[in-house]
PDB file of C-alpha atoms in Angstrom:
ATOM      1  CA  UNK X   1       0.000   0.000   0.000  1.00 45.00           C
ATOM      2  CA  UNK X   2       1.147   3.650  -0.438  1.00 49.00           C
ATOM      3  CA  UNK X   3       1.964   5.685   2.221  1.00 57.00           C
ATOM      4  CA  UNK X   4       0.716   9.082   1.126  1.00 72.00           C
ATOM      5  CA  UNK X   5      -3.012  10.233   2.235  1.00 90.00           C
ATOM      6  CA  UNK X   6      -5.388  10.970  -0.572  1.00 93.00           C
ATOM      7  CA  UNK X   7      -5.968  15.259  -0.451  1.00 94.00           C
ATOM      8  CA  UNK X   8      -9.434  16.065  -0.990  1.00 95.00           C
ATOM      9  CA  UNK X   9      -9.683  19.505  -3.301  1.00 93.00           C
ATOM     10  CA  UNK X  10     -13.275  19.302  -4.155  1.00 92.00           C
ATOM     11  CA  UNK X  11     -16.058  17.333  -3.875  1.00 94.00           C
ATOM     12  CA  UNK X  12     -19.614  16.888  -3.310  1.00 94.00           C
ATOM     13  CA  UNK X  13     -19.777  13.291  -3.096  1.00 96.00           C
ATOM     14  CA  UNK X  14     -20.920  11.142   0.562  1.00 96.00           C
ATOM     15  CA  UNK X  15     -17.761  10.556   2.718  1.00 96.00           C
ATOM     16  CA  UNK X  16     -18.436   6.891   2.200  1.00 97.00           C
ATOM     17  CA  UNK X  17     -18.221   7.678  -1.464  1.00 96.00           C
ATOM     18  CA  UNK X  18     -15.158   9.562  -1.105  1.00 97.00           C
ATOM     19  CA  UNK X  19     -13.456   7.269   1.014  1.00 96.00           C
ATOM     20  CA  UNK X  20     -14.617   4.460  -1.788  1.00 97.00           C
ATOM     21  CA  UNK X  21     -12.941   6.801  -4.607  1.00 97.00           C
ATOM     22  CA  UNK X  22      -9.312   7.545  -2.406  1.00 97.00           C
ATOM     23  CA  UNK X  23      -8.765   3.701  -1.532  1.00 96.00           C
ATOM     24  CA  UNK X  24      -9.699   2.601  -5.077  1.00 97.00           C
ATOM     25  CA  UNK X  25      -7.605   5.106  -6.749  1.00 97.00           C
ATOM     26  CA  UNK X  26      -4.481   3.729  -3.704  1.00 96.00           C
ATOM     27  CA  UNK X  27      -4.946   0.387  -4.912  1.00 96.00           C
ATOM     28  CA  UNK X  28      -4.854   1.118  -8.765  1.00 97.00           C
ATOM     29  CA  UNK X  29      -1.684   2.688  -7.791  1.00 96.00           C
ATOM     30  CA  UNK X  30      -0.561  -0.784  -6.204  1.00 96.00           C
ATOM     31  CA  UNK X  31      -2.092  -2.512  -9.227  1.00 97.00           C
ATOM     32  CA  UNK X  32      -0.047  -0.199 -11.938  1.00 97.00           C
ATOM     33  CA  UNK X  33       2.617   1.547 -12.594  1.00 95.00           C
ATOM     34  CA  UNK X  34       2.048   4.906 -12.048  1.00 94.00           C
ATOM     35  CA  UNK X  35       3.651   6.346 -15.400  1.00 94.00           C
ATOM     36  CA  UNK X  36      -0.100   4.539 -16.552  1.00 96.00           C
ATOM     37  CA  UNK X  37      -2.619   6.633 -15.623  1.00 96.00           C
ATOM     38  CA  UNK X  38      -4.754   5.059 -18.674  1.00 96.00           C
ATOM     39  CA  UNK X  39      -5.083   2.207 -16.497  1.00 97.00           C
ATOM     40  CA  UNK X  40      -4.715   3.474 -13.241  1.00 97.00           C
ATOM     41  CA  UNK X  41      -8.206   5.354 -14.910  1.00 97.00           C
ATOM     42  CA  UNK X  42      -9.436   2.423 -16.084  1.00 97.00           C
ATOM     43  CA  UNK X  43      -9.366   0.295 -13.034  1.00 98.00           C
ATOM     44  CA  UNK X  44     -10.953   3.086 -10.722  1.00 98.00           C
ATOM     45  CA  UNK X  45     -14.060   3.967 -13.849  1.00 97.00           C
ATOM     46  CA  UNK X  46     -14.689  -0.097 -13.363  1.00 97.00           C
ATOM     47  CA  UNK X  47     -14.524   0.017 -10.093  1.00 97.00           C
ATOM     48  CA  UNK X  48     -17.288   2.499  -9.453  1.00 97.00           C
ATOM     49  CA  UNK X  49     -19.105   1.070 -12.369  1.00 96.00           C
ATOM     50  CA  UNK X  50     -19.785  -2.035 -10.669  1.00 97.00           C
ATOM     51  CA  UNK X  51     -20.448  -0.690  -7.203  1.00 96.00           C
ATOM     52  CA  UNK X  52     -22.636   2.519  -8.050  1.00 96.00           C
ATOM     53  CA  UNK X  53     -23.773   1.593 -11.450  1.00 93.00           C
ATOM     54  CA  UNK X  54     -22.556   2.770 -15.204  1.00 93.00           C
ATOM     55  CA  UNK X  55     -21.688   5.847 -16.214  1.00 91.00           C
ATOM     56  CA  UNK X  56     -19.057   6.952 -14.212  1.00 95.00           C
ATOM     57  CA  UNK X  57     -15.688   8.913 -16.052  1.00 94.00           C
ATOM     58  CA  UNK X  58     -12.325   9.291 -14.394  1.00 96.00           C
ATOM     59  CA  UNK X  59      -9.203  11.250 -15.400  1.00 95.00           C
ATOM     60  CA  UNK X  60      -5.928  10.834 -14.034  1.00 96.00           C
ATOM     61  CA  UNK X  61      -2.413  12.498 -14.482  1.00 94.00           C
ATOM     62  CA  UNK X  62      -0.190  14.737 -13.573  1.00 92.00           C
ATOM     63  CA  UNK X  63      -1.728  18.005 -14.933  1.00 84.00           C
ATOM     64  CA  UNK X  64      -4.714  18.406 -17.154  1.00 78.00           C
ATOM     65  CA  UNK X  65      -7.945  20.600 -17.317  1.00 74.00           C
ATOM     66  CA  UNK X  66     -11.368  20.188 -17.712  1.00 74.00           C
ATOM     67  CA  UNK X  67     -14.752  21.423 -17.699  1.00 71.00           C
ATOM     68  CA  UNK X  68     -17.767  18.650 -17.437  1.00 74.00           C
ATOM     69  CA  UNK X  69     -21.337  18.307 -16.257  1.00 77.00           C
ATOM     70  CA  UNK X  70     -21.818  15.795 -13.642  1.00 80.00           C
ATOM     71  CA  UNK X  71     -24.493  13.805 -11.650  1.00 79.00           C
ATOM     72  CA  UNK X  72     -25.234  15.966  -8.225  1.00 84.00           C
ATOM     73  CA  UNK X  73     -23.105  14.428  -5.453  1.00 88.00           C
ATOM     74  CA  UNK X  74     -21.147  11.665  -7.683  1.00 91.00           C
ATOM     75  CA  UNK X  75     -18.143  14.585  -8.581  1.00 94.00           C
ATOM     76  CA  UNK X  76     -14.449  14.443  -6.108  1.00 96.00           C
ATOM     77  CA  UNK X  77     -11.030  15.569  -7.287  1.00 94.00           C
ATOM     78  CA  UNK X  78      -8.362  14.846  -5.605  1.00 96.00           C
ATOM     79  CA  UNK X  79      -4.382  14.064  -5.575  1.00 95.00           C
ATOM     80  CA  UNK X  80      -2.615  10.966  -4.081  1.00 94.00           C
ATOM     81  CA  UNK X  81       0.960  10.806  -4.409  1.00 89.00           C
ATOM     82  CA  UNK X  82       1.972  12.597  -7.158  1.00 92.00           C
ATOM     83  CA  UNK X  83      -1.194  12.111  -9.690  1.00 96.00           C
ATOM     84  CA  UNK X  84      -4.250  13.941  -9.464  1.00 95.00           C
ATOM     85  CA  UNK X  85      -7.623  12.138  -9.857  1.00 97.00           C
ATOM     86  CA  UNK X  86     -10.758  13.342 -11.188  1.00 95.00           C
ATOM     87  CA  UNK X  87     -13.713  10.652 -10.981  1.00 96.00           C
ATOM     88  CA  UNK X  88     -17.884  11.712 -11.737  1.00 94.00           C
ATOM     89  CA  UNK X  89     -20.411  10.036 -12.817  1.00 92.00           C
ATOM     90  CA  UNK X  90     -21.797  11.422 -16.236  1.00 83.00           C
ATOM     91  CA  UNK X  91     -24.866  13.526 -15.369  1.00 75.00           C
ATOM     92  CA  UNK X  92     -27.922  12.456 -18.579  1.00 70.00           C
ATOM     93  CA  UNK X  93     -28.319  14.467 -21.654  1.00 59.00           C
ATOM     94  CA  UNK X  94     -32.484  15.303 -20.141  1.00 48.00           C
ATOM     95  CA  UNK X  95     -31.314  16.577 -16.605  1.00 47.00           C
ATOM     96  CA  UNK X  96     -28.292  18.125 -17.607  1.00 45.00           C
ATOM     97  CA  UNK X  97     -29.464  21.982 -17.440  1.00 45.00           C
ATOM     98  CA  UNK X  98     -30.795  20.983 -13.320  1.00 46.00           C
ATOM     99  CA  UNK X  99     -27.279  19.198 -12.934  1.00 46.00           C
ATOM    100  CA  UNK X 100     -24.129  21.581 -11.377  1.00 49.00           C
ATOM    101  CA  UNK X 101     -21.538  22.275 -14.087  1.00 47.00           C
ATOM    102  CA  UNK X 102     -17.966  22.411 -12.346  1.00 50.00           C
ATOM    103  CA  UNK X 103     -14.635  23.228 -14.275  1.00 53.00           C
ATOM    104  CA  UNK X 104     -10.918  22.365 -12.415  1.00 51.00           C
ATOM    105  CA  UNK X 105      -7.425  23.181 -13.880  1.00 46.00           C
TER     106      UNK X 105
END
């Protein structure tokens, strides 16, 4: 297991959620190496699939930027080690103007 803590930047998930998103993303990063965020991505996006249902999206690297619409309390970013994570669950096309738009760099 890694050593580092998972930090939290934003969120609006459940804690049980978050804490759910930190460990999966820790093991993905004992699963892979962690030049591989592709996979490291992968694994956590199946993860969540399978325990919350489909339609979750996750991002992962060292720097990137983005601007999505996501599912009310399914968004967290957050860094572990020395990645940055970005998992949410796709909000649908009908409830998209009711659902909150957030944008990270």
């Amino acid at each position: 297991m890694l050593e580092g803590k998972a930090v939290v930047e934003d969120t609006d998930m459940p804690a049980r959620m978050q804490a759910a998103a930190t460990s999966a993303a820790s093991r993905a990063l004992d699963l892979f190496d962690v030049d591989d965020c592709r996979a490291i991505a992968g694994h956590i996006k199946t993860e969540f699939d399978r325990r919350y249902g489909v339609g979750w999206q996750c991002v992962v690297g060292a720097s990137f930027g983005c601007f999505f619409t996501h599912s009310s309390g399914t968004f967290i970013y957050f860094s572990l080690e020395r990645l940055t994570f970005l998992l949410f669950k796709a909000a649908a096309v009908a409830a998209a103007a009711s659902c909150d738009t957030s944008g990270m760099s």
